[in-house]
CSV table of C-alpha atoms in Angstrom, one decimal:
chain,number,residue,atom,x,y,z
A,1067,UNK,CA,-256.6,-157.1,241.5
A,1068,UNK,CA,-254.0,-155.2,239.8
A,1069,UNK,CA,-254.5,-151.1,240.0
A,1070,UNK,CA,-252.1,-148.8,238.0
A,1071,UNK,CA,-251.0,-146.3,240.1
A,1072,UNK,CA,-251.0,-142.8,239.5
A,1073,UNK,CA,-247.6,-141.6,238.3
A,1074,UNK,CA,-248.3,-144.3,235.8
A,1075,UNK,CA,-251.6,-143.1,234.8
A,1076,UNK,CA,-249.9,-139.7,234.3
A,1077,UNK,CA,-247.1,-141.3,233.4
A,1078,UNK,CA,-249.1,-142.1,230.2
A,1079,UNK,CA,-251.5,-139.3,229.7
A,1080,UNK,CA,-248.2,-137.3,229.1
A,1081,UNK,CA,-246.9,-139.8,226.5
A,1082,UNK,CA,-249.8,-139.7,224.7
A,1083,UNK,CA,-250.2,-135.8,224.5
A,1084,UNK,CA,-246.7,-135.4,223.6
A,1085,UNK,CA,-247.3,-138.4,221.1
A,1086,UNK,CA,-250.8,-135.6,219.6
A,1087,UNK,CA,-248.5,-132.5,219.6
A,1088,UNK,CA,-245.4,-134.0,217.5
A,1089,UNK,CA,-248.3,-135.4,215.2
A,1090,UNK,CA,-249.9,-131.8,215.2
A,1091,UNK,CA,-246.0,-129.9,214.1
A,1092,UNK,CA,-245.9,-133.3,211.7
A,1093,UNK,CA,-249.0,-132.7,210.1
A,1094,UNK,CA,-248.3,-128.1,210.3
A,1095,UNK,CA,-245.3,-129.7,209.0
A,1096,UNK,CA,-246.6,-131.3,205.5
A,1097,UNK,CA,-249.0,-128.4,205.2
A,1098,UNK,CA,-247.0,-125.9,205.4
A,1099,UNK,CA,-244.0,-127.6,202.8
A,1100,UNK,CA,-247.1,-128.9,200.2
A,1101,UNK,CA,-248.6,-124.7,200.1
A,1102,UNK,CA,-244.5,-123.5,199.6
A,1103,UNK,CA,-244.5,-126.3,196.8
A,1104,UNK,CA,-248.2,-124.9,195.6
A,1105,UNK,CA,-246.9,-121.5,195.2
A,1106,UNK,CA,-243.8,-122.0,193.7
A,1107,UNK,CA,-245.5,-124.4,190.4
A,1108,UNK,CA,-248.1,-121.7,190.2
A,1109,UNK,CA,-245.6,-118.6,190.4
A,1110,UNK,CA,-243.9,-121.3,187.3
A,1111,UNK,CA,-246.5,-121.8,185.9
A,1112,UNK,CA,-247.1,-118.1,185.1
A,1113,UNK,CA,-244.4,-119.1,182.4
A,1114,UNK,CA,-246.0,-121.4,180.7
A,1115,UNK,CA,-248.1,-121.4,177.1
A,1116,UNK,CA,-252.0,-121.6,177.6
A,1117,UNK,CA,-253.7,-125.0,176.8
A,1118,UNK,CA,-255.9,-125.2,174.9
A,1119,UNK,CA,-259.2,-126.3,174.5
A,1120,UNK,CA,-262.4,-126.8,171.7
A,1121,UNK,CA,-265.3,-127.4,173.8
A,1122,UNK,CA,-269.2,-127.1,173.9
A,1123,UNK,CA,-271.3,-125.6,177.5
A,1124,UNK,CA,-274.2,-127.2,178.4
A,1125,UNK,CA,-275.5,-123.0,177.8
A,1126,UNK,CA,-275.1,-123.3,174.0
A,1127,UNK,CA,-272.5,-121.3,173.6
A,1128,UNK,CA,-269.1,-123.0,172.5
A,1129,UNK,CA,-266.0,-122.4,170.7
A,1130,UNK,CA,-262.5,-122.3,171.5
A,1131,UNK,CA,-260.3,-121.5,174.0
A,1132,UNK,CA,-256.7,-120.1,176.2
A,1133,UNK,CA,-256.7,-121.3,178.9
A,1134,UNK,CA,-254.3,-120.8,182.1
A,1135,UNK,CA,-253.5,-121.8,185.0
A,1136,UNK,CA,-254.2,-119.1,187.2
A,1137,UNK,CA,-257.8,-119.3,185.9
A,1138,UNK,CA,-257.9,-116.9,183.6
A,1139,UNK,CA,-260.0,-118.8,180.1
A,1140,UNK,CA,-260.1,-116.7,176.8
A,1141,UNK,CA,-262.0,-117.3,174.2
A,1142,UNK,CA,-260.3,-116.9,171.2
A,1143,UNK,CA,-263.4,-118.6,168.5
A,1144,UNK,CA,-266.4,-118.0,168.3
A,1145,UNK,CA,-266.9,-121.8,166.9
A,1146,UNK,CA,-264.8,-125.2,167.4
A,1147,UNK,CA,-261.1,-125.8,166.3
A,1148,UNK,CA,-261.6,-129.6,167.1
A,1149,UNK,CA,-258.4,-131.2,168.1
A,1150,UNK,CA,-256.5,-128.1,168.0
A,1151,UNK,CA,-252.7,-129.2,167.5
A,1152,UNK,CA,-250.1,-126.8,168.5
A,1153,UNK,CA,-246.9,-125.9,166.2
A,1154,UNK,CA,-243.7,-126.5,167.9
A,1155,UNK,CA,-243.2,-122.7,168.4
A,1156,UNK,CA,-246.4,-122.7,170.1
A,1157,UNK,CA,-248.1,-119.2,168.0
A,1158,UNK,CA,-250.3,-120.9,165.9
A,1159,UNK,CA,-252.6,-124.2,166.2
A,1160,UNK,CA,-254.4,-126.5,163.5
A,1161,UNK,CA,-257.7,-128.1,163.7
A,1162,UNK,CA,-260.4,-129.5,162.3
A,1163,UNK,CA,-263.4,-126.9,161.3
A,1164,UNK,CA,-266.7,-128.1,161.2
A,1165,UNK,CA,-268.8,-125.3,160.2
A,1166,UNK,CA,-272.2,-124.9,157.6
A,1167,UNK,CA,-270.1,-122.1,156.1
A,1168,UNK,CA,-266.4,-123.5,156.9
A,1169,UNK,CA,-265.1,-126.9,156.4
A,1170,UNK,CA,-261.4,-128.7,156.4
A,1171,UNK,CA,-257.7,-128.3,158.5
A,1172,UNK,CA,-257.8,-124.6,159.3
A,1173,UNK,CA,-254.3,-123.0,161.8
A,1174,UNK,CA,-255.5,-120.6,163.9
A,1175,UNK,CA,-252.8,-118.2,164.6
A,1176,UNK,CA,-252.3,-116.7,168.0
A,1177,UNK,CA,-250.7,-113.3,168.2
A,1178,UNK,CA,-252.8,-111.6,165.1
A,1179,UNK,CA,-256.2,-114.6,165.8
A,1180,UNK,CA,-255.8,-114.9,162.5
A,1181,UNK,CA,-257.8,-117.9,160.6
A,1182,UNK,CA,-256.2,-119.7,157.6
A,1183,UNK,CA,-257.5,-122.7,154.9
A,1184,UNK,CA,-254.7,-125.0,154.5
A,1185,UNK,CA,-257.8,-127.9,152.8
A,1186,UNK,CA,-261.2,-127.7,152.7
A,1187,UNK,CA,-263.1,-131.3,153.6
A,1188,UNK,CA,-263.9,-131.9,149.8
A,1189,UNK,CA,-260.6,-132.0,148.9
A,1190,UNK,CA,-259.5,-134.3,151.5
A,1191,UNK,CA,-262.4,-136.2,150.3
A,1192,UNK,CA,-261.8,-136.2,146.8
A,1193,UNK,CA,-257.8,-137.0,147.6
A,1194,UNK,CA,-259.0,-140.3,150.1
A,1195,UNK,CA,-260.9,-141.8,147.0
A,1196,UNK,CA,-258.6,-141.5,144.7
A,1197,UNK,CA,-256.9,-144.2,147.0
A,1198,UNK,CA,-260.2,-146.5,146.6
A,1199,UNK,CA,-261.1,-145.2,149.6
A,1200,UNK,CA,-264.8,-145.0,150.7
A,1201,UNK,CA,-266.0,-141.4,152.0
A,1202,UNK,CA,-269.9,-141.4,152.0
A,1203,UNK,CA,-270.7,-137.7,151.2
A,1204,UNK,CA,-271.4,-135.3,153.2
A,1205,UNK,CA,-275.2,-134.8,153.4
A,1206,UNK,CA,-275.2,-138.2,154.8
A,1207,UNK,CA,-273.3,-137.5,157.9
A,1208,UNK,CA,-274.4,-136.5,161.4
A,1209,UNK,CA,-272.6,-134.1,163.0
A,1210,UNK,CA,-271.6,-135.9,165.9
A,1211,UNK,CA,-270.5,-138.8,162.9
A,1212,UNK,CA,-268.4,-136.3,161.1
A,1213,UNK,CA,-266.3,-135.4,164.4
A,1214,UNK,CA,-265.7,-138.7,164.7
A,1215,UNK,CA,-263.8,-139.9,161.0
A,1216,UNK,CA,-261.7,-136.9,160.1
A,1217,UNK,CA,-260.2,-136.2,163.6
A,1218,UNK,CA,-256.3,-134.9,165.5
A,1219,UNK,CA,-254.9,-133.7,162.6
A,1220,UNK,CA,-251.2,-132.0,163.7
A,1221,UNK,CA,-248.1,-130.3,161.8
A,1222,UNK,CA,-245.6,-132.2,160.2
A,1223,UNK,CA,-242.4,-131.5,158.4
A,1224,UNK,CA,-243.2,-132.5,155.4
A,1225,UNK,CA,-247.4,-131.3,155.6
A,1226,UNK,CA,-250.7,-132.8,158.1
A,1227,UNK,CA,-251.6,-136.0,159.3
A,1228,UNK,CA,-254.6,-136.8,160.2
A,1229,UNK,CA,-256.7,-139.9,161.1
A,1230,UNK,CA,-259.5,-140.9,158.8
A,1231,UNK,CA,-262.1,-143.3,159.9
A,1232,UNK,CA,-259.5,-145.0,161.9
A,1233,UNK,CA,-256.9,-144.9,159.6
A,1234,UNK,CA,-254.0,-142.4,159.7
A,1235,UNK,CA,-252.7,-139.9,156.1
A,1236,UNK,CA,-250.0,-137.6,155.3
A,1237,UNK,CA,-251.0,-134.7,153.7
A,1238,UNK,CA,-248.2,-133.2,151.5
A,1239,UNK,CA,-248.3,-131.0,148.3
A,1240,UNK,CA,-246.5,-131.7,145.1
A,1241,UNK,CA,-245.4,-128.9,142.7
A,1242,UNK,CA,-247.7,-126.7,144.7
A,1243,UNK,CA,-250.6,-129.5,144.4
A,1244,UNK,CA,-252.1,-130.6,147.5
A,1245,UNK,CA,-251.2,-135.2,147.9
A,1246,UNK,CA,-251.9,-137.9,150.0
A,1247,UNK,CA,-250.8,-141.3,151.5
A,1248,UNK,CA,-251.5,-143.9,154.1
A,1249,UNK,CA,-248.8,-144.4,156.3
A,1250,UNK,CA,-250.2,-146.4,159.4
A,1251,UNK,CA,-253.4,-149.5,159.1
A,1252,UNK,CA,-255.3,-151.8,161.3
A,1253,UNK,CA,-257.7,-153.4,162.8
A,1254,UNK,CA,-257.6,-150.7,165.8
A,1255,UNK,CA,-259.7,-148.5,167.0
A,1256,UNK,CA,-257.4,-145.4,166.3
A,1257,UNK,CA,-257.2,-142.8,170.0
A,1258,UNK,CA,-254.7,-140.3,168.9
A,1259,UNK,CA,-251.1,-140.4,167.0
A,1260,UNK,CA,-247.4,-139.1,166.9
A,1261,UNK,CA,-244.9,-138.6,164.2
A,1262,UNK,CA,-241.6,-138.1,163.6
A,1263,UNK,CA,-240.2,-135.4,161.2
A,1264,UNK,CA,-240.1,-137.8,158.4
A,1265,UNK,CA,-243.6,-139.6,159.9
A,1266,UNK,CA,-241.7,-142.4,159.4
A,1267,UNK,CA,-241.2,-144.0,162.9
A,1268,UNK,CA,-245.1,-143.8,164.8
A,1269,UNK,CA,-246.3,-143.9,168.2
A,1270,UNK,CA,-249.9,-145.4,168.2
A,1271,UNK,CA,-252.6,-145.3,171.1
A,1272,UNK,CA,-255.5,-147.4,170.0
A,1273,UNK,CA,-258.2,-149.7,171.5
A,1274,UNK,CA,-258.4,-153.5,169.9
A,1275,UNK,CA,-260.1,-156.6,170.5
A,1276,UNK,CA,-257.6,-159.6,171.3
A,1277,UNK,CA,-258.4,-162.7,172.3
A,1278,UNK,CA,-261.7,-162.2,173.4
A,1279,UNK,CA,-260.9,-159.1,175.2
A,1280,UNK,CA,-260.8,-155.8,174.6
A,1281,UNK,CA,-257.2,-154.3,175.0
A,1282,UNK,CA,-255.6,-150.4,175.2
A,1283,UNK,CA,-252.2,-150.6,173.5
A,1284,UNK,CA,-249.5,-148.7,172.7
A,1285,UNK,CA,-247.4,-149.2,169.8
A,1286,UNK,CA,-244.1,-147.6,168.4
A,1287,UNK,CA,-243.8,-148.0,164.8
A,1288,UNK,CA,-241.3,-148.3,162.6
A,1289,UNK,CA,-242.6,-147.6,158.7
A,1290,UNK,CA,-238.7,-148.5,157.3
A,1291,UNK,CA,-238.5,-151.8,159.1
A,1292,UNK,CA,-242.0,-152.5,159.7
A,1293,UNK,CA,-241.7,-153.5,163.0
A,1294,UNK,CA,-243.3,-152.5,166.3
A,1295,UNK,CA,-242.5,-152.2,170.0
A,1296,UNK,CA,-245.4,-152.8,172.2
A,1297,UNK,CA,-245.0,-150.4,175.2
A,1298,UNK,CA,-248.6,-150.6,177.1
A,1299,UNK,CA,-250.9,-153.4,177.0
A,1300,UNK,CA,-253.9,-153.4,179.1
A,1301,UNK,CA,-257.6,-154.1,179.0
A,1302,UNK,CA,-259.4,-151.9,177.8
A,1303,UNK,CA,-260.6,-148.8,180.6
A,1304,UNK,CA,-264.4,-148.7,180.2
A,1305,UNK,CA,-264.4,-145.0,179.8
A,1306,UNK,CA,-262.8,-142.7,177.4
A,1307,UNK,CA,-262.9,-139.8,174.8
A,1308,UNK,CA,-261.8,-139.9,171.1
A,1309,UNK,CA,-258.6,-137.7,171.4
A,1310,UNK,CA,-256.1,-140.2,173.9
A,1311,UNK,CA,-255.0,-140.6,177.3
A,1312,UNK,CA,-251.1,-139.8,175.9
A,1313,UNK,CA,-248.7,-137.1,174.9
A,1314,UNK,CA,-245.0,-137.3,173.5
A,1315,UNK,CA,-242.3,-133.6,174.2
A,1316,UNK,CA,-241.4,-132.1,170.4
A,1317,UNK,CA,-238.4,-133.4,171.0
A,1318,UNK,CA,-239.7,-137.1,171.1
A,1319,UNK,CA,-238.2,-138.2,173.7
A,1320,UNK,CA,-240.1,-137.6,176.8
A,1321,UNK,CA,-243.6,-140.0,176.2
A,1322,UNK,CA,-247.2,-139.3,179.4
A,1323,UNK,CA,-249.2,-142.2,179.4
A,1324,UNK,CA,-251.8,-143.1,181.3
A,1325,UNK,CA,-252.4,-147.2,182.9
A,1326,UNK,CA,-254.6,-148.9,185.6
A,1327,UNK,CA,-255.5,-145.1,187.6
A,1328,UNK,CA,-251.3,-144.6,187.3
A,1329,UNK,CA,-249.5,-141.6,185.3
A,1330,UNK,CA,-246.8,-142.7,183.7
A,1331,UNK,CA,-243.2,-140.2,183.0
A,1332,UNK,CA,-241.6,-142.5,180.3
A,1333,UNK,CA,-238.2,-142.2,178.1
A,1334,UNK,CA,-238.6,-143.3,175.1
A,1335,UNK,CA,-234.8,-143.6,174.6
A,1336,UNK,CA,-234.1,-146.1,177.5
A,1337,UNK,CA,-237.4,-147.8,178.1
A,1338,UNK,CA,-237.6,-146.3,181.7
A,1339,UNK,CA,-241.0,-145.2,183.1
A,1340,UNK,CA,-241.4,-142.9,186.5
A,1341,UNK,CA,-244.3,-143.2,188.1
A,1342,UNK,CA,-246.1,-139.5,188.5
A,1343,UNK,CA,-249.4,-139.3,190.3
A,1344,UNK,CA,-252.4,-141.6,190.3
A,1345,UNK,CA,-256.5,-140.1,190.8
A,1346,UNK,CA,-257.9,-143.8,192.0
A,1347,UNK,CA,-261.6,-144.0,192.2
A,1348,UNK,CA,-264.3,-146.0,190.7
A,1349,UNK,CA,-267.0,-143.1,189.9
A,1350,UNK,CA,-263.6,-141.0,188.2
A,1351,UNK,CA,-261.1,-141.7,185.2
A,1352,UNK,CA,-258.4,-139.1,183.8
A,1353,UNK,CA,-259.7,-138.7,180.1
A,1354,UNK,CA,-257.0,-136.6,178.8
A,1355,UNK,CA,-253.2,-135.3,179.5
A,1356,UNK,CA,-250.8,-132.9,178.2
A,1357,UNK,CA,-247.2,-132.3,179.0
A,1358,UNK,CA,-245.8,-128.9,178.6
A,1359,UNK,CA,-243.9,-127.6,176.3
A,1360,UNK,CA,-240.6,-127.6,178.7
A,1361,UNK,CA,-242.0,-131.3,180.2
A,1362,UNK,CA,-241.8,-129.9,183.7
A,1363,UNK,CA,-245.8,-130.2,184.4
A,1364,UNK,CA,-248.6,-133.0,182.8
A,1365,UNK,CA,-252.0,-132.0,182.3
A,1366,UNK,CA,-255.1,-134.5,182.8
A,1367,UNK,CA,-258.7,-133.9,182.9
A,1368,UNK,CA,-260.5,-135.7,186.3
A,1369,UNK,CA,-264.0,-137.1,184.0
A,1370,UNK,CA,-267.0,-137.2,186.9
A,1371,UNK,CA,-269.8,-140.1,185.6
A,1372,UNK,CA,-273.1,-139.4,186.0
A,1373,UNK,CA,-275.3,-142.1,186.3
A,1374,UNK,CA,-276.0,-142.0,182.4
A,1375,UNK,CA,-274.0,-143.1,179.9
A,1376,UNK,CA,-273.8,-140.6,177.2
A,1377,UNK,CA,-270.8,-139.1,176.5
A,1378,UNK,CA,-273.2,-135.7,178.2
A,1379,UNK,CA,-273.3,-137.1,181.7
A,1380,UNK,CA,-270.0,-136.4,182.6
A,1381,UNK,CA,-268.4,-134.0,184.4
A,1382,UNK,CA,-264.6,-132.4,183.6
A,1383,UNK,CA,-262.3,-131.4,186.3
A,1384,UNK,CA,-259.1,-129.4,185.4
A,1385,UNK,CA,-255.3,-130.9,187.6
A,1386,UNK,CA,-251.7,-130.2,186.8
A,1387,UNK,CA,-248.9,-132.3,188.4
A,1388,UNK,CA,-245.7,-131.2,188.8
A,1389,UNK,CA,-243.2,-133.9,187.3
A,1390,UNK,CA,-240.5,-133.7,190.0
A,1391,UNK,CA,-242.1,-133.0,193.3
A,1392,UNK,CA,-245.1,-135.1,192.7
A,1393,UNK,CA,-247.5,-132.4,193.3
A,1394,UNK,CA,-250.9,-132.3,192.3
A,1395,UNK,CA,-253.0,-128.6,191.9
A,1396,UNK,CA,-257.1,-128.5,191.5
A,1397,UNK,CA,-257.7,-125.8,188.8
A,1398,UNK,CA,-261.1,-126.1,188.2
A,1399,UNK,CA,-263.9,-128.0,187.2
A,1400,UNK,CA,-267.0,-127.6,184.4
A,1401,UNK,CA,-270.4,-128.6,184.2
A,1402,UNK,CA,-271.9,-131.4,183.3
A,1403,UNK,CA,-273.1,-132.1,179.8
A,1404,UNK,CA,-269.8,-129.8,179.0
A,1405,UNK,CA,-268.4,-131.0,176.3
A,1406,UNK,CA,-264.6,-130.8,175.2
A,1407,UNK,CA,-262.9,-131.9,171.9
A,1408,UNK,CA,-259.6,-132.4,172.2
A,1409,UNK,CA,-256.5,-130.6,174.1
A,1410,UNK,CA,-253.1,-129.1,173.4
A,1411,UNK,CA,-250.4,-127.8,175.4
């Protein structure tokens, strides 16, 4: 029977020890490198605008908040500004308000903490009815139904855009009087959208039932040419919310979206896409994506499922990803039954 010599055994032991040392050095160097990168990212994030969102805490507290990546979270309104959307200067945000006293589209000014009425919900309803659209009396709306029916108001050079009952409308003024027009409609369930300044090129993220399956679709629609290009068409993600998993930069050149557990950056001019990061888990889903103003970072939420099926049975976790190094940073977690109603960055 072959027996290894004592020298051979010692040689193998020495090689094993060397491998362990090399592995430990590699791990240490990786940890040191990641620590350096993350410190640099945190320092750089101090220059970024705060993330804004509207939410209800499970404790009963609610409002509209600014969140800074260093962990600071400031309440700027004692009530919900639903689906808040920044202007290009990041000095104001527009959103829906559904209070007993206030109902309509309102603008919040961050510098002087002012709230300005843009248009009452009753006037929007009257304008929609003028187009032949059926609008229920507000007394017949449940709170959650109103939140899900009037959605996603945004600034536009011509006025303001918003979604009503899954169709996209433009509010604009003629001689100081509000008017409205339908700018996009189809049978899809709209999640979010982005328009150019003239509202004649539109990106739509929606859910559609096609050929026996439910599909998540991102399309670009050219109103003048009455043509569309499909950017994404995948089997529907079962968990979702009502403000989309898509964002586009202010200049319209960069899109960030979620597909098959991966976050991609897409160049709208060349059609090229780059995978940034994934977050693979059977119990966690990415539900929100926002691109920083300088396009360096992506804020996203990872939502953990509980054992129920309602929106309340979710736990949100905040992350930021660096688009260059593809480094992911965990920010904070919330509790089950904390509900969110839109983000912007």
